[in-house]
Amino acid sequence: MATQDTMRAVREQIVKPRINPFEMMLHQLDLTRAHTDIPGGVWEILRRPERALEVSVPITRDDGEIEVFTGYRVQYSSARGPCKGGIRYHPGVTLDEVKALAGWMTWKCAVANVPYGGSKGGIACDPTRLSERELERMTRCYTARILPIIGTKQDIPAPDVNTNASIMNWIVDTASQLRGEAVPGIVTGKSIELGGALGRREATGRGVMFVTIGVLQRLGIDFPQARIAVQGFGNVGSVAAWLLGKQGGKVVGLSDISGGYYRPDGFDIDDVIRYVGTSPGHLLAGYNAPGMEEVTNDELLTLDVDVLIPAALEAQITSQNATNVQAKVIVEAANGPTTPEADLILAEKGTLVVPDILANAGGVVCSYFEWVQNIQCLAWEEKETNQRLGSVMQRALSEVWDLSKERQISLRLAAFVLGVERVAQASMLRGVFL
Ligand code: NAD
């Protein structure tokens, strides 16, 4: 059972100060410059978001008091198409975090070669302190306030940390009521009954699974023998662990904000998912299986495994712990989990890092499929979605892998070169307006 102490520890952990993600993203972008011949003026366009909106989000709490939150929506680039990016509810949300995530979305959509720009949104709040009705009121107010800049052809939100299909459904309803017309395509990741795509909920984790297996094959590591640790057991982490387990992989390490667990014989992920489905706060706390031991979140990151999959938040693998990471391969399911300093340490150690803008692109690829279906008013079978997702992810992995080999650069740099050059190309073809 998650006790009061566990919940307090959870809250303390989620508000601890973090590294500035926008500076991290700009640093990665600047490292890319030497490997491209993008003109200086275009480079300046790429280093800034097109638009950043800050909104106040007042709600009436269930006890009648008014509380005001701060929300953001950042559109980093629309050069390649409408902006696309999730919405995050978390106490650590800041304008700089949203700018970074919007930038990563831009490069990611270009790496996956879907016709989108990049954006992101968020509200600085602790959703574990809000009731269901308060969450709905906050979501509806935030939607109304960002509505002037979102839309099926402008900017399409989706779920991210602490947001899900229910929240997307409230956005669809609020936008449809205010616009006086049905606008299902204004978000992706909504419920199937409202036009959501079969397979979207699992898509990011499924993409992580495709990429993990594809990379291990290229490295000549026997996948079913590989030992895997996953940090974060939310939408992305739980599905990635579940699908890798289904494919025969051995997931020996798991964690979420309440703590970590290690089981050398591997976890029965179906059993863990069943437990979390009904546990207080949907946390791993209190889970038990024979031969399992508790580890801290830091220990989870440094377990003796072949593959480490960070699937929680930014800046988890840092200069403080990178030296102790034992995994041969890190597959970044989260956005920005490895700091640039940690990247250098890992490269020296020979740890292969599969970058976020490739590894977790499955979500936006499937969001693209959902949006295409909404625009055409039709629905695909789940099998078709999963097959198409597989081919897009395989193609993106091959392109990044081949570029990395050809230029003798890291996978992160190769993914950045590929993505940033595509966005620069689109910017140059469009030209500068006035
Ligand atoms: P989620 O809210 O469903 O899950 C987040 C998980 O991380 C939870 O289990 C939480 O307990 C855990 N967590 C938070 N802080 C932690 C910490 N300090 N240590 C260990 N665990 C911690 O969110 P999600 O949608 O699964 O997103 C996870 C990551 O994947 C984020 O970086 C997000 O931006 C990225 N991502 C999500 C999607 C998507 O489709 N949802 C797509 C691409 C990338």
Short mmCIF file of C-alpha atoms in Angstrom, two decimals, residues 46-336:
data_model
loop_
_atom_site.label_atom_id
_atom_site.label_comp_id
_atom_site.label_asym_id
_atom_site.label_seq_id
_atom_site.Cartn_x
_atom_site.Cartn_y
_atom_site.Cartn_z
CA LEU A 46 15.93 27.34 -35.86
CA ARG A 47 17.24 28.46 -32.44
CA ARG A 48 14.02 30.26 -31.47
CA PRO A 49 10.42 29.13 -31.04
CA GLU A 50 7.96 30.79 -33.45
CA ARG A 51 5.45 31.54 -30.72
CA ALA A 52 5.21 31.12 -26.93
CA LEU A 53 1.96 31.73 -25.10
CA GLU A 54 1.58 31.96 -21.32
CA VAL A 55 -1.91 31.81 -19.87
CA SER A 56 -3.39 32.02 -16.40
CA VAL A 57 -5.73 29.18 -15.56
CA PRO A 58 -8.09 30.04 -12.67
CA ILE A 59 -10.35 27.31 -11.33
CA THR A 60 -12.87 27.02 -8.52
CA ARG A 61 -11.68 24.24 -6.21
CA ASP A 62 -14.25 21.79 -4.85
CA ASP A 63 -14.22 23.71 -1.54
CA GLY A 64 -15.24 26.93 -3.34
CA GLU A 65 -11.78 28.61 -3.18
CA ILE A 66 -10.23 30.01 -6.36
CA GLU A 67 -6.77 28.75 -7.36
CA VAL A 68 -4.83 30.11 -10.31
CA PHE A 69 -2.37 27.96 -12.28
CA THR A 70 0.02 28.97 -15.05
CA GLY A 71 -0.15 27.24 -18.42
CA TYR A 72 1.91 27.44 -21.60
CA ARG A 73 1.73 26.53 -25.27
CA VAL A 74 4.85 26.87 -27.37
CA GLN A 75 4.92 26.45 -31.14
CA TYR A 76 8.54 25.90 -32.04
CA SER A 77 8.25 25.49 -35.80
CA SER A 78 5.51 25.15 -38.40
CA ALA A 79 7.92 25.00 -41.35
CA ARG A 80 7.05 21.37 -42.21
CA GLY A 81 3.33 21.49 -41.34
CA PRO A 82 0.91 22.15 -38.49
CA CYS A 83 2.53 22.16 -35.05
CA LYS A 84 2.21 18.97 -33.02
CA GLY A 85 2.99 18.26 -29.39
CA GLY A 86 1.68 16.94 -26.10
CA ILE A 87 0.40 18.62 -22.95
CA ARG A 88 2.06 17.97 -19.61
CA TYR A 89 0.63 18.48 -16.09
CA HIS A 90 3.49 18.58 -13.60
CA PRO A 91 4.80 20.87 -10.82
CA GLY A 92 8.11 21.21 -12.70
CA VAL A 93 6.55 22.67 -15.88
CA THR A 94 8.22 25.98 -16.85
CA LEU A 95 8.29 28.03 -20.02
CA ASP A 96 11.83 26.82 -20.71
CA GLU A 97 10.84 23.19 -20.30
CA VAL A 98 7.93 23.63 -22.72
CA LYS A 99 10.21 25.42 -25.22
CA ALA A 100 12.69 22.54 -25.06
CA LEU A 101 10.00 19.90 -25.50
CA ALA A 102 8.53 21.87 -28.43
CA GLY A 103 11.98 21.98 -30.05
CA TRP A 104 12.52 18.24 -29.58
CA MET A 105 9.06 17.64 -31.12
CA THR A 106 10.13 19.65 -34.17
CA TRP A 107 13.27 17.58 -34.79
CA LYS A 108 11.43 14.34 -33.94
CA CYS A 109 8.62 14.90 -36.47
CA ALA A 110 11.28 15.61 -39.09
CA VAL A 111 13.29 12.47 -38.21
CA ALA A 112 10.12 10.36 -38.50
CA ASN A 113 9.32 12.33 -41.67
CA VAL A 114 5.72 13.11 -40.75
CA PRO A 115 4.38 16.41 -42.15
CA TYR A 116 4.29 18.30 -38.86
CA GLY A 117 6.11 21.07 -37.10
CA GLY A 118 6.66 20.87 -33.34
CA SER A 119 4.97 22.30 -30.26
CA LYS A 120 4.28 21.50 -26.62
CA GLY A 121 2.07 22.67 -23.78
CA GLY A 122 1.76 22.28 -20.08
CA ILE A 123 0.38 23.52 -16.80
CA ALA A 124 2.52 23.89 -13.68
CA CYS A 125 0.39 21.93 -11.22
CA ASP A 126 0.41 18.81 -9.09
CA PRO A 127 -2.44 16.75 -10.56
CA THR A 128 -2.30 14.31 -7.62
CA ARG A 129 -3.75 17.12 -5.46
CA LEU A 130 -6.71 17.75 -7.79
CA SER A 131 -10.01 15.89 -7.88
CA GLU A 132 -11.37 14.56 -11.18
CA ARG A 133 -13.79 17.51 -11.45
CA GLU A 134 -11.02 20.03 -10.66
CA LEU A 135 -8.83 18.45 -13.36
CA GLU A 136 -11.71 18.82 -15.81
CA ARG A 137 -12.27 22.48 -14.92
CA MET A 138 -8.54 23.21 -15.22
CA THR A 139 -8.35 21.45 -18.60
CA ARG A 140 -11.38 23.26 -19.98
CA CYS A 141 -10.11 26.69 -18.86
CA TYR A 142 -6.64 26.01 -20.28
CA THR A 143 -8.23 24.88 -23.57
CA ALA A 144 -10.32 28.04 -23.83
CA ARG A 145 -7.23 30.17 -23.21
CA ILE A 146 -5.01 28.47 -25.81
CA LEU A 147 -7.86 27.96 -28.32
CA PRO A 148 -6.91 30.99 -30.46
CA ILE A 149 -3.68 29.24 -31.47
CA ILE A 150 -4.64 25.53 -31.64
CA GLY A 151 -6.67 23.74 -34.31
CA THR A 152 -6.69 20.82 -36.73
CA LYS A 153 -4.61 22.81 -39.23
CA GLN A 154 -2.70 24.96 -36.71
CA ASP A 155 -1.47 23.02 -33.71
CA ILE A 156 -2.65 19.64 -32.43
CA PRO A 157 -2.08 18.69 -28.76
CA ALA A 158 -1.78 15.10 -27.44
CA PRO A 159 -1.14 13.37 -24.08
CA ASP A 160 2.19 13.63 -22.25
CA VAL A 161 3.19 13.24 -18.60
CA ASN A 162 0.08 13.06 -16.35
CA THR A 163 -2.37 13.63 -19.19
CA ASN A 164 -4.42 10.97 -20.94
CA ALA A 165 -7.40 10.24 -23.20
CA SER A 166 -9.94 11.73 -20.72
CA ILE A 167 -8.10 15.04 -20.77
CA MET A 168 -7.96 14.98 -24.57
CA ASN A 169 -11.74 14.27 -24.61
CA TRP A 170 -12.40 17.41 -22.50
CA ILE A 171 -10.26 19.43 -24.91
CA VAL A 172 -12.27 18.14 -27.90
CA ASP A 173 -15.54 18.96 -26.14
CA THR A 174 -14.48 22.44 -25.00
CA ALA A 175 -13.11 23.34 -28.44
CA SER A 176 -16.17 21.95 -30.23
CA GLN A 177 -18.57 23.85 -27.92
CA LEU A 178 -16.69 27.13 -28.34
CA ARG A 179 -16.18 26.77 -32.09
CA GLY A 180 -19.76 25.59 -32.70
CA GLU A 181 -18.61 22.62 -34.77
CA ALA A 182 -17.14 19.16 -34.19
CA VAL A 183 -13.35 19.36 -34.13
CA PRO A 184 -12.15 15.83 -33.28
CA GLY A 185 -8.88 16.42 -35.16
CA ILE A 186 -7.87 19.22 -32.76
CA VAL A 187 -6.16 16.65 -30.51
CA THR A 188 -4.82 13.12 -30.83
CA GLY A 189 -4.73 10.45 -28.15
CA LYS A 190 -8.47 10.86 -27.41
CA SER A 191 -10.85 7.95 -26.73
CA ILE A 192 -11.64 5.64 -29.64
CA GLU A 193 -15.36 6.58 -29.36
CA LEU A 194 -14.46 10.23 -30.10
CA GLY A 195 -12.24 9.44 -33.07
CA GLY A 196 -9.10 8.17 -31.36
CA ALA A 197 -6.90 5.72 -33.25
CA LEU A 198 -6.75 2.08 -32.22
CA GLY A 199 -3.20 1.51 -31.02
CA ARG A 200 -2.42 5.16 -30.16
CA ARG A 201 -2.20 4.56 -26.39
CA GLU A 202 0.45 1.88 -26.94
CA ALA A 203 2.19 3.59 -29.87
CA THR A 204 5.09 5.30 -28.07
CA GLY A 205 5.95 2.13 -26.16
CA ARG A 206 5.54 0.06 -29.33
CA GLY A 207 7.95 2.37 -31.16
CA VAL A 208 10.43 1.99 -28.28
CA MET A 209 10.09 -1.79 -28.64
CA PHE A 210 10.75 -1.69 -32.42
CA VAL A 211 13.79 0.54 -31.97
CA THR A 212 15.22 -1.46 -29.05
CA ILE A 213 15.02 -4.75 -30.94
CA GLY A 214 16.30 -3.13 -34.15
CA VAL A 215 19.35 -1.69 -32.39
CA LEU A 216 20.18 -4.91 -30.52
CA GLN A 217 19.99 -6.82 -33.82
CA ARG A 218 22.39 -4.36 -35.42
CA LEU A 219 24.77 -4.76 -32.47
CA GLY A 220 24.58 -8.55 -32.68
CA ILE A 221 23.11 -8.82 -29.16
CA ASP A 222 20.67 -11.72 -28.80
CA PHE A 223 17.42 -9.94 -27.85
CA PRO A 224 15.70 -12.60 -25.69
CA GLN A 225 18.90 -12.88 -23.60
CA ALA A 226 19.04 -9.13 -23.07
CA ARG A 227 18.35 -7.85 -19.55
CA ILE A 228 16.32 -4.65 -19.52
CA ALA A 229 15.59 -1.96 -16.88
CA VAL A 230 12.82 0.60 -17.36
CA GLN A 231 12.62 3.86 -15.39
CA GLY A 232 9.02 5.17 -15.21
CA PHE A 233 5.95 2.97 -15.34
CA GLY A 234 3.43 5.34 -16.91
CA ASN A 235 2.00 5.21 -20.41
CA VAL A 236 5.33 4.86 -22.21
CA GLY A 237 7.36 2.82 -19.70
CA SER A 238 4.66 0.27 -18.87
CA VAL A 239 3.78 -0.38 -22.51
CA ALA A 240 7.44 -0.59 -23.58
CA ALA A 241 8.13 -3.08 -20.75
CA TRP A 242 5.00 -5.08 -21.59
CA LEU A 243 5.71 -5.29 -25.33
CA LEU A 244 9.40 -6.11 -24.84
CA GLY A 245 8.33 -8.85 -22.42
CA LYS A 246 5.80 -10.15 -24.97
CA GLN A 247 8.60 -10.37 -27.55
CA GLY A 248 10.63 -12.55 -25.16
CA GLY A 249 12.78 -9.87 -23.50
CA LYS A 250 13.63 -10.06 -19.80
CA VAL A 251 12.66 -6.92 -17.88
CA VAL A 252 14.59 -7.14 -14.60
CA GLY A 253 14.31 -3.54 -13.34
CA LEU A 254 11.27 -1.27 -12.97
CA SER A 255 10.61 2.00 -11.21
CA ASP A 256 8.23 4.89 -10.89
CA ILE A 257 8.15 7.97 -8.71
CA SER A 258 7.42 5.84 -5.64
CA GLY A 259 10.63 3.73 -5.96
CA GLY A 260 12.35 0.96 -7.90
CA TYR A 261 12.39 -2.82 -8.00
CA TYR A 262 14.90 -5.40 -9.21
CA ARG A 263 14.10 -9.03 -10.00
CA PRO A 264 17.00 -10.96 -11.58
CA ASP A 265 14.60 -13.56 -13.02
CA GLY A 266 12.53 -10.90 -14.76
CA PHE A 267 9.10 -9.42 -13.97
CA ASP A 268 5.74 -10.72 -15.11
CA ILE A 269 4.71 -7.38 -16.61
CA ASP A 270 1.03 -8.40 -16.98
CA ASP A 271 1.00 -8.96 -13.22
CA VAL A 272 2.69 -5.62 -12.50
CA ILE A 273 0.23 -3.78 -14.78
CA ARG A 274 -2.70 -5.49 -13.02
CA TYR A 275 -1.29 -4.35 -9.65
CA VAL A 276 -0.72 -0.74 -10.73
CA GLY A 277 -4.23 -0.62 -12.23
CA THR A 278 -5.76 -0.78 -8.75
CA SER A 279 -2.96 0.45 -6.44
CA PRO A 280 -3.29 3.80 -4.60
CA GLY A 281 -2.19 6.56 -6.97
CA HIS A 282 -1.57 3.84 -9.61
CA LEU A 283 1.96 3.49 -8.22
CA LEU A 284 4.33 0.52 -8.03
CA ALA A 285 4.68 1.06 -4.25
CA GLY A 286 3.71 -2.10 -2.40
CA TYR A 287 4.20 -4.46 -5.36
CA ASN A 288 5.70 -7.79 -4.38
CA ALA A 289 6.96 -10.85 -6.22
CA PRO A 290 9.25 -13.71 -5.08
CA GLY A 291 12.97 -12.93 -5.47
CA MET A 292 12.35 -9.23 -5.91
CA GLU A 293 14.28 -6.53 -4.07
CA GLU A 294 13.67 -2.81 -3.67
CA VAL A 295 16.17 -0.37 -5.16
CA THR A 296 16.29 3.41 -5.25
CA ASN A 297 15.64 5.24 -8.48
CA ASP A 298 19.36 6.02 -8.74
CA GLU A 299 20.26 2.35 -8.27
CA LEU A 300 17.75 1.42 -10.98
CA LEU A 301 19.67 3.56 -13.48
CA THR A 302 22.94 1.82 -12.66
CA LEU A 303 21.77 -1.82 -12.59
CA ASP A 304 23.83 -4.47 -14.36
CA VAL A 305 21.64 -4.71 -17.49
CA ASP A 306 22.11 -4.69 -21.26
CA VAL A 307 19.44 -2.09 -21.97
CA LEU A 308 18.31 0.87 -19.87
CA ILE A 309 15.09 2.58 -20.91
CA PRO A 310 14.52 5.91 -19.15
CA ALA A 311 10.78 6.59 -19.57
CA ALA A 312 10.10 9.27 -16.93
CA LEU A 313 11.37 12.84 -17.18
CA GLU A 314 14.29 14.98 -18.38
CA ALA A 315 17.80 15.00 -16.90
CA GLN A 316 17.78 11.63 -15.16
CA ILE A 317 21.19 10.49 -16.45
CA THR A 318 23.60 13.23 -15.47
CA SER A 319 27.31 13.80 -14.82
CA GLN A 320 26.58 12.54 -11.27
CA ASN A 321 25.53 9.03 -12.25
CA ALA A 322 26.60 8.44 -15.90
CA THR A 323 29.93 6.90 -14.87
CA ASN A 324 28.06 4.23 -12.92
CA VAL A 325 25.63 3.30 -15.70
CA GLN A 326 26.34 -0.33 -16.61
CA ALA A 327 23.89 -0.75 -19.52
CA LYS A 328 25.42 -1.27 -22.96
CA VAL A 329 22.53 0.54 -24.64
CA ILE A 330 20.29 3.37 -23.43
CA VAL A 331 17.03 3.77 -25.33
CA GLU A 332 15.58 7.19 -24.52
CA ALA A 333 11.84 6.67 -24.22
CA ALA A 334 11.50 9.91 -22.22
CA ASN A 335 12.28 13.30 -23.71
CA GLY A 336 15.69 14.65 -22.73
#
